[in-house]
mmCIF file of C-alpha atoms in Angstrom:
data_model
loop_
_atom_site.group_PDB
_atom_site.id
_atom_site.type_symbol
_atom_site.label_atom_id
_atom_site.label_comp_id
_atom_site.label_asym_id
_atom_site.label_seq_id
_atom_site.Cartn_x
_atom_site.Cartn_y
_atom_site.Cartn_z
ATOM 1 C CA UNK A 1 -13.451 -68.202 58.934
ATOM 2 C CA UNK A 2 -14.732 -65.519 56.562
ATOM 3 C CA UNK A 3 -17.754 -67.542 55.581
ATOM 4 C CA UNK A 4 -18.606 -68.036 59.239
ATOM 5 C CA UNK A 5 -18.206 -64.361 59.946
ATOM 6 C CA UNK A 6 -20.543 -63.502 57.043
ATOM 7 C CA UNK A 7 -23.238 -65.914 58.130
ATOM 8 C CA UNK A 8 -23.046 -64.790 61.716
ATOM 9 C CA UNK A 9 -23.151 -61.080 60.636
ATOM 10 C CA UNK A 10 -26.450 -61.680 58.729
ATOM 11 C CA UNK A 11 -27.870 -63.771 61.589
ATOM 12 C CA UNK A 12 -27.177 -61.052 64.084
ATOM 13 C CA UNK A 13 -28.649 -58.417 61.749
ATOM 14 C CA UNK A 14 -31.900 -60.363 61.429
ATOM 15 C CA UNK A 15 -32.030 -60.647 65.163
ATOM 16 C CA UNK A 16 -31.976 -56.920 65.472
ATOM 17 C CA UNK A 17 -28.494 -56.534 66.822
ATOM 18 C CA UNK A 18 -27.076 -53.074 66.009
ATOM 19 C CA UNK A 19 -24.804 -53.241 62.979
ATOM 20 C CA UNK A 20 -21.527 -52.349 64.942
ATOM 21 C CA UNK A 21 -22.009 -55.276 67.158
ATOM 22 C CA UNK A 22 -23.212 -57.529 64.365
ATOM 23 C CA UNK A 23 -19.890 -56.917 62.537
ATOM 24 C CA UNK A 24 -17.707 -57.217 65.519
ATOM 25 C CA UNK A 25 -19.507 -60.259 67.184
ATOM 26 C CA UNK A 26 -19.548 -62.191 63.941
ATOM 27 C CA UNK A 27 -15.918 -61.785 63.342
ATOM 28 C CA UNK A 28 -14.841 -62.323 66.950
ATOM 29 C CA UNK A 29 -16.815 -65.687 67.070
ATOM 30 C CA UNK A 30 -15.200 -66.713 63.806
ATOM 31 C CA UNK A 31 -11.684 -65.942 65.149
ATOM 32 C CA UNK A 32 -12.259 -67.715 68.427
ATOM 33 C CA UNK A 33 -13.451 -70.830 66.483
ATOM 34 C CA UNK A 34 -10.081 -70.903 64.737
ATOM 35 C CA UNK A 35 -7.250 -71.799 67.072
ATOM 36 C CA UNK A 36 -4.640 -70.537 64.679
ATOM 37 C CA UNK A 37 -5.223 -66.921 65.526
ATOM 38 C CA UNK A 38 -4.596 -65.342 68.951
ATOM 39 C CA UNK A 39 -7.562 -63.858 70.688
ATOM 40 C CA UNK A 40 -5.378 -60.831 71.564
ATOM 41 C CA UNK A 41 -5.744 -59.834 67.963
ATOM 42 C CA UNK A 42 -9.306 -58.719 68.682
ATOM 43 C CA UNK A 43 -8.326 -56.217 71.313
ATOM 44 C CA UNK A 44 -5.425 -54.996 69.222
ATOM 45 C CA UNK A 45 -7.646 -54.400 66.146
ATOM 46 C CA UNK A 46 -10.425 -52.733 68.118
ATOM 47 C CA UNK A 47 -7.884 -50.194 69.602
ATOM 48 C CA UNK A 48 -5.805 -49.609 66.538
ATOM 49 C CA UNK A 49 -8.733 -49.043 64.212
ATOM 50 C CA UNK A 50 -9.824 -45.930 66.061
ATOM 51 C CA UNK A 51 -6.317 -44.884 67.171
ATOM 52 C CA UNK A 52 -5.994 -42.569 64.101
ATOM 53 C CA UNK A 53 -5.315 -38.890 63.840
ATOM 54 C CA UNK A 54 -7.606 -38.682 60.771
ATOM 55 C CA UNK A 55 -10.511 -40.124 62.699
ATOM 56 C CA UNK A 56 -10.149 -37.494 65.323
ATOM 57 C CA UNK A 57 -11.872 -35.133 62.759
ATOM 58 C CA UNK A 58 -15.105 -37.010 63.275
ATOM 59 C CA UNK A 59 -15.988 -35.768 66.821
ATOM 60 C CA UNK A 60 -15.023 -32.313 65.767
ATOM 61 C CA UNK A 61 -17.316 -32.192 62.770
ATOM 62 C CA UNK A 62 -20.196 -33.836 64.691
ATOM 63 C CA UNK A 63 -19.827 -31.178 67.402
ATOM 64 C CA UNK A 64 -19.529 -28.347 64.950
ATOM 65 C CA UNK A 65 -22.806 -29.572 63.247
ATOM 66 C CA UNK A 66 -24.607 -29.573 66.604
ATOM 67 C CA UNK A 67 -23.292 -26.156 67.541
ATOM 68 C CA UNK A 68 -24.359 -24.855 64.148
ATOM 69 C CA UNK A 69 -27.857 -26.025 64.464
ATOM 70 C CA UNK A 70 -28.207 -24.702 68.061
ATOM 71 C CA UNK A 71 -26.477 -21.395 67.130
ATOM 72 C CA UNK A 72 -28.930 -20.405 64.437
ATOM 73 C CA UNK A 73 -26.450 -20.954 61.515
ATOM 74 C CA UNK A 74 -28.822 -23.500 60.059
ATOM 75 C CA UNK A 75 -31.775 -21.051 60.176
ATOM 76 C CA UNK A 76 -29.760 -18.447 58.325
ATOM 77 C CA UNK A 77 -28.669 -20.784 55.647
ATOM 78 C CA UNK A 78 -32.470 -21.575 55.088
ATOM 79 C CA UNK A 79 -33.121 -17.771 54.717
ATOM 80 C CA UNK A 80 -30.354 -17.448 52.107
ATOM 81 C CA UNK A 81 -31.746 -20.335 50.129
ATOM 82 C CA UNK A 82 -35.270 -18.876 50.285
ATOM 83 C CA UNK A 83 -34.027 -15.510 49.010
ATOM 84 C CA UNK A 84 -32.315 -17.091 45.983
ATOM 85 C CA UNK A 85 -34.410 -20.063 44.836
ATOM 86 C CA UNK A 86 -37.705 -19.710 46.685
ATOM 87 C CA UNK A 87 -39.335 -18.175 43.614
ATOM 88 C CA UNK A 88 -38.692 -21.121 41.364
ATOM 89 C CA UNK A 89 -41.471 -23.554 40.527
ATOM 90 C CA UNK A 90 -41.609 -25.884 43.569
ATOM 91 C CA UNK A 91 -40.776 -23.090 45.992
ATOM 92 C CA UNK A 92 -40.036 -24.570 49.367
ATOM 93 C CA UNK A 93 -38.826 -27.823 47.801
ATOM 94 C CA UNK A 94 -36.125 -25.831 45.970
ATOM 95 C CA UNK A 95 -35.319 -24.110 49.277
ATOM 96 C CA UNK A 96 -34.946 -27.507 50.859
ATOM 97 C CA UNK A 97 -32.489 -28.629 48.179
ATOM 98 C CA UNK A 98 -30.430 -25.322 48.278
ATOM 99 C CA UNK A 99 -30.251 -25.523 52.027
ATOM 100 C CA UNK A 100 -29.069 -29.120 51.994
ATOM 101 C CA UNK A 101 -26.363 -28.140 49.463
ATOM 102 C CA UNK A 102 -25.156 -25.321 51.877
ATOM 103 C CA UNK A 103 -25.523 -27.487 54.933
ATOM 104 C CA UNK A 104 -23.471 -30.284 53.334
ATOM 105 C CA UNK A 105 -20.517 -28.002 53.395
ATOM 106 C CA UNK A 106 -20.406 -27.823 57.113
ATOM 107 C CA UNK A 107 -21.688 -31.152 58.790
ATOM 108 C CA UNK A 108 -20.468 -34.022 56.538
ATOM 109 C CA UNK A 109 -23.108 -36.456 57.788
ATOM 110 C CA UNK A 110 -26.126 -37.487 55.759
ATOM 111 C CA UNK A 111 -28.087 -38.407 58.869
ATOM 112 C CA UNK A 112 -27.318 -35.122 60.621
ATOM 113 C CA UNK A 113 -28.023 -33.062 57.558
ATOM 114 C CA UNK A 114 -31.282 -34.850 56.819
ATOM 115 C CA UNK A 115 -32.584 -34.616 60.433
ATOM 116 C CA UNK A 116 -31.634 -30.911 60.839
ATOM 117 C CA UNK A 117 -32.916 -29.596 57.608
ATOM 118 C CA UNK A 118 -35.788 -31.996 57.247
ATOM 119 C CA UNK A 119 -37.217 -31.082 60.633
ATOM 120 C CA UNK A 120 -37.263 -27.420 59.528
ATOM 121 C CA UNK A 121 -38.481 -27.733 55.943
ATOM 122 C CA UNK A 122 -40.492 -31.013 55.484
ATOM 123 C CA UNK A 123 -43.537 -29.457 57.450
ATOM 124 C CA UNK A 124 -43.369 -26.433 55.250
ATOM 125 C CA UNK A 125 -43.305 -28.591 52.076
ATOM 126 C CA UNK A 126 -46.392 -30.465 53.335
ATOM 127 C CA UNK A 127 -48.225 -27.189 53.986
ATOM 128 C CA UNK A 128 -47.421 -26.078 50.442
ATOM 129 C CA UNK A 129 -49.062 -29.048 48.835
ATOM 130 C CA UNK A 130 -46.177 -31.587 48.552
ATOM 131 C CA UNK A 131 -47.377 -35.178 48.951
ATOM 132 C CA UNK A 132 -45.793 -36.808 52.047
ATOM 133 C CA UNK A 133 -43.934 -39.361 50.067
ATOM 134 C CA UNK A 134 -42.433 -36.845 47.808
ATOM 135 C CA UNK A 135 -41.400 -34.463 50.647
ATOM 136 C CA UNK A 136 -39.622 -37.371 52.247
ATOM 137 C CA UNK A 137 -37.807 -38.490 49.111
ATOM 138 C CA UNK A 138 -36.647 -34.938 48.224
ATOM 139 C CA UNK A 139 -35.061 -34.395 51.729
ATOM 140 C CA UNK A 140 -33.563 -37.947 51.708
ATOM 141 C CA UNK A 141 -31.835 -37.339 48.456
ATOM 142 C CA UNK A 142 -30.733 -33.730 49.118
ATOM 143 C CA UNK A 143 -29.692 -34.625 52.677
ATOM 144 C CA UNK A 144 -27.466 -37.508 51.364
ATOM 145 C CA UNK A 145 -25.253 -34.843 49.787
ATOM 146 C CA UNK A 146 -23.563 -34.532 53.287
ATOM 147 C CA UNK A 147 -20.979 -37.287 52.678
ATOM 148 C CA UNK A 148 -20.282 -36.078 49.103
ATOM 149 C CA UNK A 149 -19.794 -32.317 49.295
ATOM 150 C CA UNK A 150 -16.849 -31.660 51.686
ATOM 151 C CA UNK A 151 -16.254 -32.053 54.495
ATOM 152 C CA UNK A 152 -17.357 -35.743 54.477
ATOM 153 C CA UNK A 153 -17.119 -38.047 57.498
ATOM 154 C CA UNK A 154 -17.389 -41.114 55.253
ATOM 155 C CA UNK A 155 -14.505 -39.870 53.189
ATOM 156 C CA UNK A 156 -12.421 -39.296 56.239
ATOM 157 C CA UNK A 157 -12.848 -42.934 57.205
ATOM 158 C CA UNK A 158 -12.245 -44.174 53.632
ATOM 159 C CA UNK A 159 -8.891 -42.239 53.572
ATOM 160 C CA UNK A 160 -7.828 -43.431 56.956
ATOM 161 C CA UNK A 161 -8.240 -47.032 55.688
ATOM 162 C CA UNK A 162 -6.654 -46.527 52.277
ATOM 163 C CA UNK A 163 -3.937 -43.835 52.860
ATOM 164 C CA UNK A 164 -5.421 -41.499 50.278
ATOM 165 C CA UNK A 165 -5.212 -37.681 50.707
ATOM 166 C CA UNK A 166 -8.231 -36.524 52.597
ATOM 167 C CA UNK A 167 -7.926 -33.006 50.895
ATOM 168 C CA UNK A 168 -7.926 -34.448 47.421
ATOM 169 C CA UNK A 169 -10.914 -36.762 48.148
ATOM 170 C CA UNK A 170 -12.741 -33.813 49.654
ATOM 171 C CA UNK A 171 -12.329 -31.742 46.565
ATOM 172 C CA UNK A 172 -13.227 -34.586 44.172
ATOM 173 C CA UNK A 173 -16.715 -34.459 45.631
ATOM 174 C CA UNK A 174 -17.472 -30.763 44.964
ATOM 175 C CA UNK A 175 -18.413 -30.842 41.317
ATOM 176 C CA UNK A 176 -20.299 -34.167 41.358
ATOM 177 C CA UNK A 177 -22.169 -33.081 44.512
ATOM 178 C CA UNK A 178 -23.284 -29.824 42.877
ATOM 179 C CA UNK A 179 -24.374 -31.831 39.739
ATOM 180 C CA UNK A 180 -26.445 -34.267 41.965
ATOM 181 C CA UNK A 181 -28.031 -31.245 43.758
ATOM 182 C CA UNK A 182 -28.960 -29.725 40.308
ATOM 183 C CA UNK A 183 -30.290 -33.053 39.099
ATOM 184 C CA UNK A 184 -32.549 -33.465 42.261
ATOM 185 C CA UNK A 185 -33.752 -29.863 41.641
ATOM 186 C CA UNK A 186 -34.739 -30.572 38.055
ATOM 187 C CA UNK A 187 -36.754 -33.713 38.986
ATOM 188 C CA UNK A 188 -38.528 -31.688 41.775
ATOM 189 C CA UNK A 189 -39.265 -29.003 39.353
ATOM 190 C CA UNK A 190 -41.134 -31.360 37.004
ATOM 191 C CA UNK A 191 -42.943 -32.907 39.955
ATOM 192 C CA UNK A 192 -43.924 -29.518 41.202
ATOM 193 C CA UNK A 193 -45.220 -28.434 37.776
ATOM 194 C CA UNK A 194 -47.297 -31.617 37.535
ATOM 195 C CA UNK A 195 -48.701 -30.988 41.012
ATOM 196 C CA UNK A 196 -49.327 -27.248 40.502
ATOM 197 C CA UNK A 197 -46.962 -26.223 43.296
ATOM 198 C CA UNK A 198 -45.801 -22.730 42.568
ATOM 199 C CA UNK A 199 -42.847 -20.714 43.984
ATOM 200 C CA UNK A 200 -43.033 -17.750 46.314
ATOM 201 C CA UNK A 201 -42.866 -14.226 45.023
ATOM 202 C CA UNK A 202 -39.396 -13.240 43.793
ATOM 203 C CA UNK A 203 -37.370 -11.663 46.535
ATOM 204 C CA UNK A 204 -36.106 -8.105 45.800
ATOM 205 C CA UNK A 205 -32.375 -7.717 45.521
ATOM 206 C CA UNK A 206 -32.265 -5.541 48.600
ATOM 207 C CA UNK A 207 -33.865 -8.384 50.711
ATOM 208 C CA UNK A 208 -31.408 -10.844 49.107
ATOM 209 C CA UNK A 209 -28.499 -8.706 50.210
ATOM 210 C CA UNK A 210 -30.058 -8.517 53.749
ATOM 211 C CA UNK A 211 -30.270 -12.348 53.876
ATOM 212 C CA UNK A 212 -26.632 -12.600 52.799
ATOM 213 C CA UNK A 213 -25.580 -9.937 55.333
ATOM 214 C CA UNK A 214 -27.373 -11.853 58.163
ATOM 215 C CA UNK A 215 -25.998 -15.188 57.103
ATOM 216 C CA UNK A 216 -22.562 -14.221 55.833
ATOM 217 C CA UNK A 217 -20.852 -15.733 58.895
ATOM 218 C CA UNK A 218 -22.627 -19.029 58.194
ATOM 219 C CA UNK A 219 -21.498 -19.051 54.652
ATOM 220 C CA UNK A 220 -17.913 -18.251 55.731
ATOM 221 C CA UNK A 221 -17.730 -21.434 57.796
ATOM 222 C CA UNK A 222 -17.409 -24.059 55.039
ATOM 223 C CA UNK A 223 -15.011 -21.713 53.255
ATOM 224 C CA UNK A 224 -12.738 -21.712 56.228
ATOM 225 C CA UNK A 225 -12.886 -25.415 56.546
ATOM 226 C CA UNK A 226 -12.181 -26.241 52.898
ATOM 227 C CA UNK A 227 -9.876 -23.286 52.227
ATOM 228 C CA UNK A 228 -7.675 -24.141 55.210
ATOM 229 C CA UNK A 229 -7.312 -27.787 53.995
ATOM 230 C CA UNK A 230 -6.709 -26.905 50.369
ATOM 231 C CA UNK A 231 -4.184 -24.120 51.316
ATOM 232 C CA UNK A 232 -2.312 -26.493 53.632
ATOM 233 C CA UNK A 233 -2.745 -24.096 56.618
ATOM 234 C CA UNK A 234 -4.278 -26.906 58.594
ATOM 235 C CA UNK A 235 -5.061 -30.613 58.403
ATOM 236 C CA UNK A 236 -8.735 -31.931 58.158
ATOM 237 C CA UNK A 237 -8.599 -32.817 61.836
ATOM 238 C CA UNK A 238 -7.393 -29.260 62.790
ATOM 239 C CA UNK A 239 -10.059 -27.832 60.485
ATOM 240 C CA UNK A 240 -12.719 -29.728 62.456
ATOM 241 C CA UNK A 241 -11.425 -28.170 65.721
ATOM 242 C CA UNK A 242 -11.411 -24.709 64.144
ATOM 243 C CA UNK A 243 -15.083 -25.329 62.890
ATOM 244 C CA UNK A 244 -16.145 -26.150 66.550
ATOM 245 C CA UNK A 245 -14.547 -22.943 67.887
ATOM 246 C CA UNK A 246 -16.050 -20.791 64.992
ATOM 247 C CA UNK A 247 -19.505 -22.361 65.530
ATOM 248 C CA UNK A 248 -19.304 -21.861 69.287
ATOM 249 C CA UNK A 249 -18.184 -18.247 69.050
ATOM 250 C CA UNK A 250 -20.712 -17.301 66.364
ATOM 251 C CA UNK A 251 -23.762 -19.165 67.959
ATOM 252 C CA UNK A 252 -23.031 -18.013 71.506
ATOM 253 C CA UNK A 253 -21.560 -14.519 71.246
ATOM 254 C CA UNK A 254 -22.614 -13.188 67.828
ATOM 255 C CA UNK A 255 -25.954 -14.630 67.109
ATOM 256 C CA UNK A 256 -26.599 -15.284 70.819
ATOM 257 C CA UNK A 257 -28.899 -18.299 70.026
ATOM 258 C CA UNK A 258 -27.781 -20.390 73.023
ATOM 259 C CA UNK A 259 -26.011 -19.948 76.400
ATOM 260 C CA UNK A 260 -23.382 -21.940 78.326
ATOM 261 C CA UNK A 261 -26.265 -23.759 80.099
ATOM 262 C CA UNK A 262 -27.121 -25.584 76.879
ATOM 263 C CA UNK A 263 -23.565 -26.703 76.117
ATOM 264 C CA UNK A 264 -23.799 -30.040 78.094
ATOM 265 C CA UNK A 265 -26.887 -31.085 76.006
ATOM 266 C CA UNK A 266 -25.092 -30.195 72.759
ATOM 267 C CA UNK A 267 -21.921 -31.953 73.751
ATOM 268 C CA UNK A 268 -23.808 -35.074 74.851
ATOM 269 C CA UNK A 269 -25.766 -35.295 71.608
ATOM 270 C CA UNK A 270 -22.515 -34.894 69.606
ATOM 271 C CA UNK A 271 -20.701 -37.437 71.799
ATOM 272 C CA UNK A 272 -23.512 -40.032 71.216
ATOM 273 C CA UNK A 273 -23.321 -39.672 67.515
ATOM 274 C CA UNK A 274 -19.548 -39.872 67.595
ATOM 275 C CA UNK A 275 -19.574 -43.020 69.734
ATOM 276 C CA UNK A 276 -21.995 -44.678 67.286
ATOM 277 C CA UNK A 277 -19.746 -43.899 64.349
ATOM 278 C CA UNK A 278 -16.526 -45.078 66.062
ATOM 279 C CA UNK A 279 -18.190 -48.256 67.317
ATOM 280 C CA UNK A 280 -19.044 -49.113 63.681
ATOM 281 C CA UNK A 281 -15.385 -48.329 62.611
ATOM 282 C CA UNK A 282 -14.065 -50.592 65.494
ATOM 283 C CA UNK A 283 -16.504 -53.436 64.792
ATOM 284 C CA UNK A 284 -15.977 -53.359 61.139
ATOM 285 C CA UNK A 285 -12.182 -53.143 61.375
ATOM 286 C CA UNK A 286 -12.034 -56.829 62.532
ATOM 287 C CA UNK A 287 -14.154 -57.887 59.794
ATOM 288 C CA UNK A 288 -11.972 -56.021 57.324
ATOM 289 C CA UNK A 289 -8.941 -57.784 58.762
ATOM 290 C CA UNK A 290 -10.534 -61.174 58.238
ATOM 291 C CA UNK A 291 -11.314 -60.247 54.580
ATOM 292 C CA UNK A 292 -7.653 -59.411 54.018
ATOM 293 C CA UNK A 293 -6.453 -62.380 55.979
ATOM 294 C CA UNK A 294 -8.393 -64.743 53.734
ATOM 295 C CA UNK A 295 -7.050 -63.010 50.612
ATOM 296 C CA UNK A 296 -10.621 -62.233 49.457
ATOM 297 C CA UNK A 297 -9.541 -59.207 47.353
ATOM 298 C CA UNK A 298 -7.173 -61.533 45.312
ATOM 299 C CA UNK A 299 -10.052 -64.050 44.790
ATOM 300 C CA UNK A 300 -12.274 -61.138 43.347
ATOM 301 C CA UNK A 301 -9.478 -59.905 41.076
ATOM 302 C CA UNK A 302 -8.975 -63.437 39.831
ATOM 303 C CA UNK A 303 -12.658 -63.926 39.176
ATOM 304 C CA UNK A 304 -13.156 -60.453 37.358
ATOM 305 C CA UNK A 305 -9.982 -60.993 35.311
ATOM 306 C CA UNK A 306 -11.596 -64.175 34.026
ATOM 307 C CA UNK A 307 -14.767 -62.157 32.903
ATOM 308 C CA UNK A 308 -13.228 -59.119 31.209
ATOM 309 C CA UNK A 309 -10.148 -56.995 31.006
ATOM 310 C CA UNK A 310 -12.190 -53.809 30.263
ATOM 311 C CA UNK A 311 -11.872 -51.352 33.070
ATOM 312 C CA UNK A 312 -15.236 -49.610 32.331
ATOM 313 C CA UNK A 313 -17.038 -52.972 32.449
ATOM 314 C CA UNK A 314 -15.197 -53.753 35.703
ATOM 315 C CA UNK A 315 -16.230 -50.342 37.205
ATOM 316 C CA UNK A 316 -19.855 -50.957 36.322
ATOM 317 C CA UNK A 317 -19.787 -54.460 37.809
ATOM 318 C CA UNK A 318 -18.312 -53.004 40.947
ATOM 319 C CA UNK A 319 -20.977 -50.319 41.116
ATOM 320 C CA UNK A 320 -23.584 -53.055 40.901
ATOM 321 C CA UNK A 321 -21.927 -54.956 43.722
ATOM 322 C CA UNK A 322 -21.800 -51.783 45.877
ATOM 323 C CA UNK A 323 -25.383 -50.967 45.147
ATOM 324 C CA UNK A 324 -26.282 -54.431 46.462
ATOM 325 C CA UNK A 325 -24.136 -54.179 49.471
ATOM 326 C CA UNK A 326 -25.485 -50.666 50.290
ATOM 327 C CA UNK A 327 -29.057 -51.733 50.131
ATOM 328 C CA UNK A 328 -28.430 -54.039 53.083
ATOM 329 C CA UNK A 329 -25.540 -52.471 55.108
ATOM 330 C CA UNK A 330 -25.306 -48.951 56.531
ATOM 331 C CA UNK A 331 -22.968 -46.652 54.592
ATOM 332 C CA UNK A 332 -20.076 -46.310 57.026
ATOM 333 C CA UNK A 333 -20.037 -50.071 57.677
ATOM 334 C CA UNK A 334 -20.225 -50.882 53.927
ATOM 335 C CA UNK A 335 -17.338 -48.408 53.249
ATOM 336 C CA UNK A 336 -15.060 -50.093 55.918
ATOM 337 C CA UNK A 337 -15.899 -53.554 54.607
ATOM 338 C CA UNK A 338 -15.597 -52.702 50.917
ATOM 339 C CA UNK A 339 -12.732 -50.273 50.778
ATOM 340 C CA UNK A 340 -9.964 -52.907 51.622
ATOM 341 C CA UNK A 341 -11.612 -55.359 49.192
ATOM 342 C CA UNK A 342 -12.141 -53.202 46.188
ATOM 343 C CA UNK A 343 -9.240 -50.729 46.226
ATOM 344 C CA UNK A 344 -6.748 -53.447 45.140
ATOM 345 C CA UNK A 345 -9.169 -54.399 42.325
ATOM 346 C CA UNK A 346 -9.430 -50.798 41.071
ATOM 347 C CA UNK A 347 -5.597 -50.413 41.220
ATOM 348 C CA UNK A 348 -5.256 -53.708 39.291
ATOM 349 C CA UNK A 349 -7.292 -52.252 36.363
ATOM 350 C CA UNK A 350 -5.532 -48.757 36.383
ATOM 351 C CA UNK A 351 -8.605 -46.925 37.890
ATOM 352 C CA UNK A 352 -7.606 -43.697 39.532
ATOM 353 C CA UNK A 353 -7.970 -44.228 43.336
ATOM 354 C CA UNK A 354 -9.521 -40.710 43.925
ATOM 355 C CA UNK A 355 -12.082 -41.324 41.143
ATOM 356 C CA UNK A 356 -12.934 -44.738 42.563
ATOM 357 C CA UNK A 357 -13.165 -43.439 46.203
ATOM 358 C CA UNK A 358 -15.783 -40.949 45.074
ATOM 359 C CA UNK A 359 -17.788 -43.403 42.972
ATOM 360 C CA UNK A 360 -17.829 -45.886 45.884
ATOM 361 C CA UNK A 361 -19.017 -43.229 48.409
ATOM 362 C CA UNK A 362 -21.817 -41.878 46.114
ATOM 363 C CA UNK A 363 -22.927 -45.392 45.264
ATOM 364 C CA UNK A 364 -23.013 -46.622 48.903
ATOM 365 C CA UNK A 365 -24.663 -43.350 50.112
ATOM 366 C CA UNK A 366 -27.560 -43.454 47.671
ATOM 367 C CA UNK A 367 -27.915 -47.265 47.909
ATOM 368 C CA UNK A 368 -28.639 -46.429 51.554
ATOM 369 C CA UNK A 369 -31.609 -44.370 50.541
ATOM 370 C CA UNK A 370 -33.396 -47.464 49.308
ATOM 371 C CA UNK A 371 -35.113 -50.165 51.375
ATOM 372 C CA UNK A 372 -34.540 -52.437 53.200
ATOM 373 C CA UNK A 373 -32.026 -50.491 55.255
ATOM 374 C CA UNK A 374 -32.761 -46.972 53.868
ATOM 375 C CA UNK A 375 -31.654 -45.179 57.039
ATOM 376 C CA UNK A 376 -31.827 -41.711 55.676
ATOM 377 C CA UNK A 377 -35.190 -42.346 53.916
ATOM 378 C CA UNK A 378 -36.657 -43.676 57.129
ATOM 379 C CA UNK A 379 -35.587 -40.491 58.941
ATOM 380 C CA UNK A 380 -37.504 -38.313 56.493
ATOM 381 C CA UNK A 381 -40.456 -40.632 56.303
ATOM 382 C CA UNK A 382 -40.768 -40.344 60.080
ATOM 383 C CA UNK A 383 -40.642 -36.441 59.863
ATOM 384 C CA UNK A 384 -43.169 -36.421 57.061
ATOM 385 C CA UNK A 385 -45.287 -39.230 58.539
ATOM 386 C CA UNK A 386 -45.173 -40.960 55.194
ATOM 387 C CA UNK A 387 -45.551 -44.695 54.473
ATOM 388 C CA UNK A 388 -43.054 -46.616 52.449
ATOM 389 C CA UNK A 389 -45.472 -47.086 49.553
ATOM 390 C CA UNK A 390 -45.930 -43.260 49.313
ATOM 391 C CA UNK A 391 -42.166 -42.729 49.203
ATOM 392 C CA UNK A 392 -41.446 -45.487 46.715
ATOM 393 C CA UNK A 393 -43.900 -43.858 44.213
ATOM 394 C CA UNK A 394 -41.533 -40.910 43.789
ATOM 395 C CA UNK A 395 -38.068 -42.458 44.413
ATOM 396 C CA UNK A 396 -37.219 -43.878 40.957
ATOM 397 C CA UNK A 397 -36.538 -40.700 38.985
ATOM 398 C CA UNK A 398 -34.259 -39.381 41.759
ATOM 399 C CA UNK A 399 -32.226 -42.620 41.773
ATOM 400 C CA UNK A 400 -32.084 -42.374 37.838
ATOM 401 C CA UNK A 401 -30.381 -39.038 38.268
ATOM 402 C CA UNK A 402 -27.782 -40.627 40.646
ATOM 403 C CA UNK A 403 -27.233 -43.461 38.147
ATOM 404 C CA UNK A 404 -26.515 -40.964 35.356
ATOM 405 C CA UNK A 405 -24.017 -39.061 37.602
ATOM 406 C CA UNK A 406 -22.184 -42.381 38.454
ATOM 407 C CA UNK A 407 -22.001 -43.298 34.739
ATOM 408 C CA UNK A 408 -20.573 -39.773 33.983
ATOM 409 C CA UNK A 409 -17.926 -40.175 36.704
ATOM 410 C CA UNK A 410 -16.964 -43.611 35.248
ATOM 411 C CA UNK A 411 -16.574 -42.527 31.657
ATOM 412 C CA UNK A 412 -15.579 -38.788 32.282
ATOM 413 C CA UNK A 413 -13.122 -38.939 35.232
ATOM 414 C CA UNK A 414 -12.137 -35.345 34.763
ATOM 415 C CA UNK A 415 -15.389 -34.402 36.570
ATOM 416 C CA UNK A 416 -14.158 -35.807 39.867
ATOM 417 C CA UNK A 417 -10.451 -35.242 39.188
ATOM 418 C CA UNK A 418 -10.377 -31.605 37.977
ATOM 419 C CA UNK A 419 -10.318 -29.884 41.299
ATOM 420 C CA UNK A 420 -7.927 -32.270 43.087
ATOM 421 C CA UNK A 421 -5.403 -31.902 40.169
ATOM 422 C CA UNK A 422 -5.866 -28.227 39.975
ATOM 423 C CA UNK A 423 -5.523 -27.458 43.759
ATOM 424 C CA UNK A 424 -3.008 -30.285 44.719
#
């Protein structure tokens, strides 16, 4: 059955069927071809996979991100980034990275962060002399911090599948996310120096204070979300609801950037993005059940045990496997498929589950920046009107930084485990 599901999945993908339906249809056909399993299982799995309290956080964070963009919170985050990093060599490129780091603390979605920040700053990068391919790559790599720096929609789904603490997995991503942001900034700095792209004039401290004062309510938002989860005041799902209320009040009544007439459009956009994410979860859940039913994780453990008993070698082999999967399958789908398969493997070798969760998410997220799927990269290429050849010219050094960070997380687990152990 599993082989049939795999074959049908790739056939549907090549025919252009959306990934949620490719996963679901391939698995459903494979189940119907086997008369040992009741067809009622399909309906049961479709319903039970999204009938989760943890997954209720997804529509809330999607909606809060849309309200934040419409309410002027995004614009104020850009102004804060300009005030503090706009003078560094590379100028607007550094502002783009700084804004993406701040933005990642609110939305939790790579696609949402990339589209929102990219539409504002990629045109400015092009005006300041950045090649189209480089501008697209910078925003794709910076925007991909959304699922790593908390809150993270991908991590919410991962934890709902594995039973891990969402709060601990959230906090595990803070330090690695900041390291990746710094690494992306360093590569951008050297590209900017080579291209002769200078920064803006240094902003006086008084203007920096003005930017902070104007955007303080925007900065407080991620602090409320993360602080409430860490302190145990509310759950991740409740924090999403609070983020929606906060973004609504600030955008409509404090910044007055939108009125109640625009709410239907904002709600519909958030609902469509949520529906897409949950369809992927539902479709992939049937595929994941087939994987478990066929005892595929046990087969992988037996195979890897025959190769080596060194957990570091195993982790690097798993990373290579995830890179391959992430190049062809969208991040959420790949997470749902791989988490049930690889978590038992990690446990078998004594790898910390929080550490492994973060490594998996980072690997799949940045594998998704590369072709042939490259969803986030295609978004930024569309905004920059760049060709694939132009983007690939600049991509390798950025992916090199990601590989270095992943190796650090493998050999120095304290980087990802420091905050979870300290706060939980």
